[in-house]
mmCIF file with all atom_site columns, C-alpha atoms in Angstrom:
data_model
loop_
_atom_site.group_PDB
_atom_site.id
_atom_site.type_symbol
_atom_site.label_atom_id
_atom_site.label_alt_id
_atom_site.label_comp_id
_atom_site.label_asym_id
_atom_site.label_entity_id
_atom_site.label_seq_id
_atom_site.pdbx_PDB_ins_code
_atom_site.Cartn_x
_atom_site.Cartn_y
_atom_site.Cartn_z
_atom_site.occupancy
_atom_site.B_iso_or_equiv
_atom_site.pdbx_formal_charge
_atom_site.auth_seq_id
_atom_site.auth_comp_id
_atom_site.auth_asym_id
_atom_site.auth_atom_id
_atom_site.pdbx_PDB_model_num
ATOM 1   C CA . UNK A 1 1   ? 25.442 82.133 170.946 1.00 51.00 ? 1   UNK A CA 1
ATOM 2   C CA . UNK A 1 2   ? 21.239 83.151 170.505 1.00 50.00 ? 2   UNK A CA 1
ATOM 3   C CA . UNK A 1 3   ? 20.952 80.837 167.227 1.00 57.00 ? 3   UNK A CA 1
ATOM 4   C CA . UNK A 1 4   ? 22.602 77.790 168.708 1.00 59.00 ? 4   UNK A CA 1
ATOM 5   C CA . UNK A 1 5   ? 20.873 74.604 168.970 1.00 55.00 ? 5   UNK A CA 1
ATOM 6   C CA . UNK A 1 6   ? 21.046 74.411 172.721 1.00 53.00 ? 6   UNK A CA 1
ATOM 7   C CA . UNK A 1 7   ? 19.186 78.017 172.934 1.00 49.00 ? 7   UNK A CA 1
ATOM 8   C CA . UNK A 1 8   ? 16.744 77.061 170.684 1.00 49.00 ? 8   UNK A CA 1
ATOM 9   C CA . UNK A 1 9   ? 15.951 73.805 172.471 1.00 52.00 ? 9   UNK A CA 1
ATOM 10  C CA . UNK A 1 10  ? 15.870 75.596 175.837 1.00 48.00 ? 10  UNK A CA 1
ATOM 11  C CA . UNK A 1 11  ? 13.553 78.373 174.310 1.00 46.00 ? 11  UNK A CA 1
ATOM 12  C CA . UNK A 1 12  ? 11.398 75.375 172.922 1.00 45.00 ? 12  UNK A CA 1
ATOM 13  C CA . UNK A 1 13  ? 11.349 73.349 176.197 1.00 47.00 ? 13  UNK A CA 1
ATOM 14  C CA . UNK A 1 14  ? 10.293 76.637 178.435 1.00 46.00 ? 14  UNK A CA 1
ATOM 15  C CA . UNK A 1 15  ? 7.457  77.463 175.893 1.00 43.00 ? 15  UNK A CA 1
ATOM 16  C CA . UNK A 1 16  ? 6.297  73.735 175.998 1.00 41.00 ? 16  UNK A CA 1
ATOM 17  C CA . UNK A 1 17  ? 6.392  73.634 179.762 1.00 42.00 ? 17  UNK A CA 1
ATOM 18  C CA . UNK A 1 18  ? 4.534  77.122 180.409 1.00 41.00 ? 18  UNK A CA 1
ATOM 19  C CA . UNK A 1 19  ? 1.929  76.684 177.609 1.00 38.00 ? 19  UNK A CA 1
ATOM 20  C CA . UNK A 1 20  ? 1.179  73.032 178.074 1.00 37.00 ? 20  UNK A CA 1
ATOM 21  C CA . UNK A 1 21  ? 0.804  72.908 181.704 1.00 38.00 ? 21  UNK A CA 1
ATOM 22  C CA . UNK A 1 22  ? -2.278 73.163 183.770 1.00 34.00 ? 22  UNK A CA 1
ATOM 23  C CA . UNK A 1 23  ? -3.644 76.946 184.243 1.00 33.00 ? 23  UNK A CA 1
ATOM 24  C CA . UNK A 1 24  ? -3.283 78.150 187.701 1.00 34.00 ? 24  UNK A CA 1
ATOM 25  C CA . UNK A 1 25  ? -6.551 79.942 189.098 1.00 36.00 ? 25  UNK A CA 1
ATOM 26  C CA . UNK A 1 26  ? -4.672 82.896 190.609 1.00 40.00 ? 26  UNK A CA 1
ATOM 27  C CA . UNK A 1 27  ? -2.026 83.105 187.851 1.00 41.00 ? 27  UNK A CA 1
ATOM 28  C CA . UNK A 1 28  ? -2.558 86.303 185.552 1.00 39.00 ? 28  UNK A CA 1
ATOM 29  C CA . UNK A 1 29  ? -0.375 85.199 182.951 1.00 54.00 ? 29  UNK A CA 1
ATOM 30  C CA . UNK A 1 30  ? 2.013  82.156 181.896 1.00 83.00 ? 30  UNK A CA 1
ATOM 31  C CA . UNK A 1 31  ? 5.696  83.056 182.496 1.00 87.00 ? 31  UNK A CA 1
ATOM 32  C CA . UNK A 1 32  ? 7.800  83.478 179.798 1.00 91.00 ? 32  UNK A CA 1
ATOM 33  C CA . UNK A 1 33  ? 11.613 83.960 178.983 1.00 92.00 ? 33  UNK A CA 1
ATOM 34  C CA . UNK A 1 34  ? 12.566 87.671 179.785 1.00 93.00 ? 34  UNK A CA 1
ATOM 35  C CA . UNK A 1 35  ? 9.741  87.711 182.542 1.00 96.00 ? 35  UNK A CA 1
ATOM 36  C CA . UNK A 1 36  ? 10.624 88.647 186.090 1.00 97.00 ? 36  UNK A CA 1
ATOM 37  C CA . UNK A 1 37  ? 11.256 85.697 187.985 1.00 97.00 ? 37  UNK A CA 1
ATOM 38  C CA . UNK A 1 38  ? 8.348  85.393 190.871 1.00 97.00 ? 38  UNK A CA 1
ATOM 39  C CA . UNK A 1 39  ? 9.952  86.177 194.362 1.00 97.00 ? 39  UNK A CA 1
ATOM 40  C CA . UNK A 1 40  ? 9.533  83.547 197.097 1.00 97.00 ? 40  UNK A CA 1
ATOM 41  C CA . UNK A 1 41  ? 10.640 82.703 200.552 1.00 96.00 ? 41  UNK A CA 1
ATOM 42  C CA . UNK A 1 42  ? 11.358 79.155 201.372 1.00 96.00 ? 42  UNK A CA 1
ATOM 43  C CA . UNK A 1 43  ? 13.498 77.275 204.217 1.00 95.00 ? 43  UNK A CA 1
ATOM 44  C CA . UNK A 1 44  ? 16.109 74.836 203.096 1.00 95.00 ? 44  UNK A CA 1
ATOM 45  C CA . UNK A 1 45  ? 16.558 71.399 205.313 1.00 94.00 ? 45  UNK A CA 1
ATOM 46  C CA . UNK A 1 46  ? 19.281 73.182 207.408 1.00 94.00 ? 46  UNK A CA 1
ATOM 47  C CA . UNK A 1 47  ? 16.748 75.748 208.164 1.00 95.00 ? 47  UNK A CA 1
ATOM 48  C CA . UNK A 1 48  ? 17.992 78.819 206.343 1.00 95.00 ? 48  UNK A CA 1
ATOM 49  C CA . UNK A 1 49  ? 15.402 80.960 205.120 1.00 97.00 ? 49  UNK A CA 1
ATOM 50  C CA . UNK A 1 50  ? 16.199 81.826 201.320 1.00 97.00 ? 50  UNK A CA 1
ATOM 51  C CA . UNK A 1 51  ? 14.358 84.880 199.442 1.00 97.00 ? 51  UNK A CA 1
ATOM 52  C CA . UNK A 1 52  ? 14.918 84.893 195.953 1.00 97.00 ? 52  UNK A CA 1
ATOM 53  C CA . UNK A 1 53  ? 14.987 88.760 195.745 1.00 97.00 ? 53  UNK A CA 1
ATOM 54  C CA . UNK A 1 54  ? 17.757 88.941 198.438 1.00 97.00 ? 54  UNK A CA 1
ATOM 55  C CA . UNK A 1 55  ? 19.710 87.222 195.782 1.00 97.00 ? 55  UNK A CA 1
ATOM 56  C CA . UNK A 1 56  ? 19.551 89.946 193.208 1.00 96.00 ? 56  UNK A CA 1
ATOM 57  C CA . UNK A 1 57  ? 23.075 90.780 191.625 1.00 97.00 ? 57  UNK A CA 1
ATOM 58  C CA . UNK A 1 58  ? 23.739 87.041 191.307 1.00 97.00 ? 58  UNK A CA 1
ATOM 59  C CA . UNK A 1 59  ? 22.834 84.169 189.009 1.00 98.00 ? 59  UNK A CA 1
ATOM 60  C CA . UNK A 1 60  ? 20.488 81.813 190.511 1.00 98.00 ? 60  UNK A CA 1
ATOM 61  C CA . UNK A 1 61  ? 19.798 78.262 189.421 1.00 98.00 ? 61  UNK A CA 1
ATOM 62  C CA . UNK A 1 62  ? 16.427 76.481 190.730 1.00 98.00 ? 62  UNK A CA 1
ATOM 63  C CA . UNK A 1 63  ? 16.468 72.980 190.142 1.00 98.00 ? 63  UNK A CA 1
ATOM 64  C CA . UNK A 1 64  ? 13.213 71.247 190.533 1.00 97.00 ? 64  UNK A CA 1
ATOM 65  C CA . UNK A 1 65  ? 13.769 67.537 191.243 1.00 96.00 ? 65  UNK A CA 1
ATOM 66  C CA . UNK A 1 66  ? 12.408 64.388 192.548 1.00 96.00 ? 66  UNK A CA 1
ATOM 67  C CA . UNK A 1 67  ? 14.729 61.759 194.514 1.00 96.00 ? 67  UNK A CA 1
ATOM 68  C CA . UNK A 1 68  ? 13.864 58.731 192.609 1.00 94.00 ? 68  UNK A CA 1
ATOM 69  C CA . UNK A 1 69  ? 14.743 60.336 189.046 1.00 93.00 ? 69  UNK A CA 1
ATOM 70  C CA . UNK A 1 70  ? 17.570 59.123 187.128 1.00 93.00 ? 70  UNK A CA 1
ATOM 71  C CA . UNK A 1 71  ? 18.238 62.270 185.268 1.00 91.00 ? 71  UNK A CA 1
ATOM 72  C CA . UNK A 1 72  ? 18.520 63.984 188.951 1.00 94.00 ? 72  UNK A CA 1
ATOM 73  C CA . UNK A 1 73  ? 20.992 61.643 190.275 1.00 95.00 ? 73  UNK A CA 1
ATOM 74  C CA . UNK A 1 74  ? 22.966 61.524 187.192 1.00 96.00 ? 74  UNK A CA 1
ATOM 75  C CA . UNK A 1 75  ? 23.633 65.277 186.680 1.00 96.00 ? 75  UNK A CA 1
ATOM 76  C CA . UNK A 1 76  ? 23.636 66.468 190.275 1.00 97.00 ? 76  UNK A CA 1
ATOM 77  C CA . UNK A 1 77  ? 27.543 65.933 190.220 1.00 97.00 ? 77  UNK A CA 1
ATOM 78  C CA . UNK A 1 78  ? 27.578 68.323 187.238 1.00 97.00 ? 78  UNK A CA 1
ATOM 79  C CA . UNK A 1 79  ? 25.492 70.974 189.184 1.00 97.00 ? 79  UNK A CA 1
ATOM 80  C CA . UNK A 1 80  ? 27.776 70.338 192.199 1.00 97.00 ? 80  UNK A CA 1
ATOM 81  C CA . UNK A 1 81  ? 31.211 71.005 190.045 1.00 97.00 ? 81  UNK A CA 1
ATOM 82  C CA . UNK A 1 82  ? 29.584 74.181 188.401 1.00 97.00 ? 82  UNK A CA 1
ATOM 83  C CA . UNK A 1 83  ? 28.535 75.523 192.065 1.00 97.00 ? 83  UNK A CA 1
ATOM 84  C CA . UNK A 1 84  ? 31.972 75.028 193.448 1.00 97.00 ? 84  UNK A CA 1
ATOM 85  C CA . UNK A 1 85  ? 33.582 76.722 190.532 1.00 97.00 ? 85  UNK A CA 1
ATOM 86  C CA . UNK A 1 86  ? 31.521 79.675 190.645 1.00 97.00 ? 86  UNK A CA 1
ATOM 87  C CA . UNK A 1 87  ? 30.189 80.122 194.024 1.00 97.00 ? 87  UNK A CA 1
ATOM 88  C CA . UNK A 1 88  ? 32.750 82.526 194.830 1.00 97.00 ? 88  UNK A CA 1
ATOM 89  C CA . UNK A 1 89  ? 31.546 84.780 191.820 1.00 97.00 ? 89  UNK A CA 1
ATOM 90  C CA . UNK A 1 90  ? 28.053 84.952 193.352 1.00 97.00 ? 90  UNK A CA 1
ATOM 91  C CA . UNK A 1 91  ? 26.418 81.793 191.523 1.00 98.00 ? 91  UNK A CA 1
ATOM 92  C CA . UNK A 1 92  ? 23.303 80.689 193.541 1.00 98.00 ? 92  UNK A CA 1
ATOM 93  C CA . UNK A 1 93  ? 22.080 76.960 193.446 1.00 98.00 ? 93  UNK A CA 1
ATOM 94  C CA . UNK A 1 94  ? 18.658 75.851 194.883 1.00 98.00 ? 94  UNK A CA 1
ATOM 95  C CA . UNK A 1 95  ? 17.490 72.310 194.626 1.00 98.00 ? 95  UNK A CA 1
ATOM 96  C CA . UNK A 1 96  ? 13.819 72.279 194.911 1.00 98.00 ? 96  UNK A CA 1
ATOM 97  C CA . UNK A 1 97  ? 12.429 68.605 195.818 1.00 96.00 ? 97  UNK A CA 1
ATOM 98  C CA . UNK A 1 98  ? 8.958  67.904 194.615 1.00 93.00 ? 98  UNK A CA 1
ATOM 99  C CA . UNK A 1 99  ? 6.031  68.454 196.865 1.00 91.00 ? 99  UNK A CA 1
ATOM 100 C CA . UNK A 1 100 ? 5.329  64.603 197.789 1.00 92.00 ? 100 UNK A CA 1
ATOM 101 C CA . UNK A 1 101 ? 8.846  64.239 198.678 1.00 93.00 ? 101 UNK A CA 1
ATOM 102 C CA . UNK A 1 102 ? 9.886  63.243 202.427 1.00 93.00 ? 102 UNK A CA 1
ATOM 103 C CA . UNK A 1 103 ? 12.479 65.209 204.568 1.00 93.00 ? 103 UNK A CA 1
ATOM 104 C CA . UNK A 1 104 ? 13.945 61.927 205.235 1.00 95.00 ? 104 UNK A CA 1
ATOM 105 C CA . UNK A 1 105 ? 13.873 60.856 201.131 1.00 96.00 ? 105 UNK A CA 1
ATOM 106 C CA . UNK A 1 106 ? 15.444 64.310 200.636 1.00 96.00 ? 106 UNK A CA 1
ATOM 107 C CA . UNK A 1 107 ? 18.407 63.880 203.230 1.00 96.00 ? 107 UNK A CA 1
ATOM 108 C CA . UNK A 1 108 ? 19.220 60.523 201.813 1.00 96.00 ? 108 UNK A CA 1
ATOM 109 C CA . UNK A 1 109 ? 19.607 62.115 198.442 1.00 97.00 ? 109 UNK A CA 1
ATOM 110 C CA . UNK A 1 110 ? 21.691 64.748 199.791 1.00 97.00 ? 110 UNK A CA 1
ATOM 111 C CA . UNK A 1 111 ? 24.161 62.514 201.753 1.00 97.00 ? 111 UNK A CA 1
ATOM 112 C CA . UNK A 1 112 ? 24.163 59.969 198.650 1.00 96.00 ? 112 UNK A CA 1
ATOM 113 C CA . UNK A 1 113 ? 25.497 62.809 196.344 1.00 96.00 ? 113 UNK A CA 1
ATOM 114 C CA . UNK A 1 114 ? 27.168 64.740 198.799 1.00 96.00 ? 114 UNK A CA 1
ATOM 115 C CA . UNK A 1 115 ? 25.219 67.700 198.176 1.00 97.00 ? 115 UNK A CA 1
ATOM 116 C CA . UNK A 1 116 ? 26.426 70.777 200.085 1.00 95.00 ? 116 UNK A CA 1
ATOM 117 C CA . UNK A 1 117 ? 24.139 73.766 198.569 1.00 97.00 ? 117 UNK A CA 1
ATOM 118 C CA . UNK A 1 118 ? 20.569 74.500 199.521 1.00 97.00 ? 118 UNK A CA 1
ATOM 119 C CA . UNK A 1 119 ? 18.055 71.802 199.090 1.00 97.00 ? 119 UNK A CA 1
ATOM 120 C CA . UNK A 1 120 ? 14.488 73.069 199.914 1.00 97.00 ? 120 UNK A CA 1
ATOM 121 C CA . UNK A 1 121 ? 11.102 70.949 200.315 1.00 95.00 ? 121 UNK A CA 1
ATOM 122 C CA . UNK A 1 122 ? 8.229  72.211 198.127 1.00 95.00 ? 122 UNK A CA 1
ATOM 123 C CA . UNK A 1 123 ? 5.486  71.811 200.650 1.00 90.00 ? 123 UNK A CA 1
ATOM 124 C CA . UNK A 1 124 ? 2.277  72.015 199.009 1.00 92.00 ? 124 UNK A CA 1
ATOM 125 C CA . UNK A 1 125 ? 3.929  72.325 195.572 1.00 94.00 ? 125 UNK A CA 1
ATOM 126 C CA . UNK A 1 126 ? 3.857  75.937 196.313 1.00 95.00 ? 126 UNK A CA 1
ATOM 127 C CA . UNK A 1 127 ? 6.940  77.056 194.201 1.00 96.00 ? 127 UNK A CA 1
ATOM 128 C CA . UNK A 1 128 ? 6.161  74.538 191.236 1.00 96.00 ? 128 UNK A CA 1
ATOM 129 C CA . UNK A 1 129 ? 3.072  76.223 191.127 1.00 95.00 ? 129 UNK A CA 1
ATOM 130 C CA . UNK A 1 130 ? 4.495  79.615 191.174 1.00 96.00 ? 130 UNK A CA 1
ATOM 131 C CA . UNK A 1 131 ? 6.843  78.675 188.369 1.00 96.00 ? 131 UNK A CA 1
ATOM 132 C CA . UNK A 1 132 ? 4.600  76.693 186.466 1.00 94.00 ? 132 UNK A CA 1
ATOM 133 C CA . UNK A 1 133 ? 6.389  73.438 186.904 1.00 94.00 ? 133 UNK A CA 1
ATOM 134 C CA . UNK A 1 134 ? 4.370  70.543 185.900 1.00 91.00 ? 134 UNK A CA 1
ATOM 135 C CA . UNK A 1 135 ? 7.179  68.076 184.901 1.00 91.00 ? 135 UNK A CA 1
ATOM 136 C CA . UNK A 1 136 ? 10.208 66.795 186.786 1.00 94.00 ? 136 UNK A CA 1
ATOM 137 C CA . UNK A 1 137 ? 13.237 67.661 186.588 1.00 96.00 ? 137 UNK A CA 1
ATOM 138 C CA . UNK A 1 138 ? 13.302 71.147 185.360 1.00 96.00 ? 138 UNK A CA 1
ATOM 139 C CA . UNK A 1 139 ? 15.836 73.814 185.669 1.00 97.00 ? 139 UNK A CA 1
ATOM 140 C CA . UNK A 1 140 ? 15.152 77.342 185.698 1.00 97.00 ? 140 UNK A CA 1
ATOM 141 C CA . UNK A 1 141 ? 17.940 80.049 185.193 1.00 98.00 ? 141 UNK A CA 1
ATOM 142 C CA . UNK A 1 142 ? 17.534 83.381 186.523 1.00 98.00 ? 142 UNK A CA 1
ATOM 143 C CA . UNK A 1 143 ? 20.004 86.258 185.467 1.00 98.00 ? 143 UNK A CA 1
ATOM 144 C CA . UNK A 1 144 ? 21.472 88.696 188.067 1.00 98.00 ? 144 UNK A CA 1
ATOM 145 C CA . UNK A 1 145 ? 18.500 91.460 187.319 1.00 97.00 ? 145 UNK A CA 1
ATOM 146 C CA . UNK A 1 146 ? 16.016 88.499 188.474 1.00 97.00 ? 146 UNK A CA 1
ATOM 147 C CA . UNK A 1 147 ? 15.033 87.492 185.026 1.00 97.00 ? 147 UNK A CA 1
ATOM 148 C CA . UNK A 1 148 ? 13.921 84.127 183.807 1.00 97.00 ? 148 UNK A CA 1
ATOM 149 C CA . UNK A 1 149 ? 16.531 83.494 180.817 1.00 97.00 ? 149 UNK A CA 1
ATOM 150 C CA . UNK A 1 150 ? 16.221 79.612 180.167 1.00 97.00 ? 150 UNK A CA 1
ATOM 151 C CA . UNK A 1 151 ? 14.507 76.498 181.487 1.00 95.00 ? 151 UNK A CA 1
ATOM 152 C CA . UNK A 1 152 ? 15.532 72.976 180.644 1.00 95.00 ? 152 UNK A CA 1
ATOM 153 C CA . UNK A 1 153 ? 13.500 69.805 180.824 1.00 94.00 ? 153 UNK A CA 1
ATOM 154 C CA . UNK A 1 154 ? 15.444 66.721 181.688 1.00 94.00 ? 154 UNK A CA 1
ATOM 155 C CA . UNK A 1 155 ? 19.051 66.099 182.573 1.00 94.00 ? 155 UNK A CA 1
ATOM 156 C CA . UNK A 1 156 ? 21.749 69.341 182.225 1.00 95.00 ? 156 UNK A CA 1
ATOM 157 C CA . UNK A 1 157 ? 25.427 69.056 181.181 1.00 94.00 ? 157 UNK A CA 1
ATOM 158 C CA . UNK A 1 158 ? 28.356 71.137 182.378 1.00 94.00 ? 158 UNK A CA 1
ATOM 159 C CA . UNK A 1 159 ? 28.307 72.731 178.552 1.00 95.00 ? 159 UNK A CA 1
ATOM 160 C CA . UNK A 1 160 ? 24.695 73.763 179.244 1.00 96.00 ? 160 UNK A CA 1
ATOM 161 C CA . UNK A 1 161 ? 25.407 75.513 182.573 1.00 97.00 ? 161 UNK A CA 1
ATOM 162 C CA . UNK A 1 162 ? 28.561 77.216 181.032 1.00 96.00 ? 162 UNK A CA 1
ATOM 163 C CA . UNK A 1 163 ? 26.621 78.258 178.105 1.00 96.00 ? 163 UNK A CA 1
ATOM 164 C CA . UNK A 1 164 ? 23.705 80.072 180.060 1.00 97.00 ? 164 UNK A CA 1
ATOM 165 C CA . UNK A 1 165 ? 25.405 81.476 182.710 1.00 96.00 ? 165 UNK A CA 1
ATOM 166 C CA . UNK A 1 166 ? 28.985 81.634 181.807 1.00 93.00 ? 166 UNK A CA 1
ATOM 167 C CA . UNK A 1 167 ? 28.531 85.328 180.736 1.00 95.00 ? 167 UNK A CA 1
ATOM 168 C CA . UNK A 1 168 ? 27.294 86.321 184.353 1.00 95.00 ? 168 UNK A CA 1
ATOM 169 C CA . UNK A 1 169 ? 30.219 84.541 186.271 1.00 93.00 ? 169 UNK A CA 1
#
């Protein structure tokens, strides 16, 4: 599995994103595969507070997206299907709208695509900065022990979701 073209692509893209983005003034180092996922707390659009460290023991998908993004619209059904298939096994999925999205635009996106997993606003680009996200969409995969195991730029398919997280579910 490690030598598969998909894993090689995922490693390449995470390195590209993490090393080509703007340097954060308060960042001590760039995130890399295998690093602990930075902890955060965010309120989703339903008012629920999500704290990453509270999800330890479960695989987590963080999806940074834009409402006008064609990839985001096209692959959200794959994320929804994967989430429904594995949420009973502990899978956690959080969509994070880009810093300039309005609550109204996010709600329209949610309603149009029948999203029933948590969606949060990234006010002030706090989470994007924390994870070094400079390009949308970007999907980060976090292992049950809270380590970054993969990142994908652009669209994501069901086969990629299964390959990355299947062993944890």
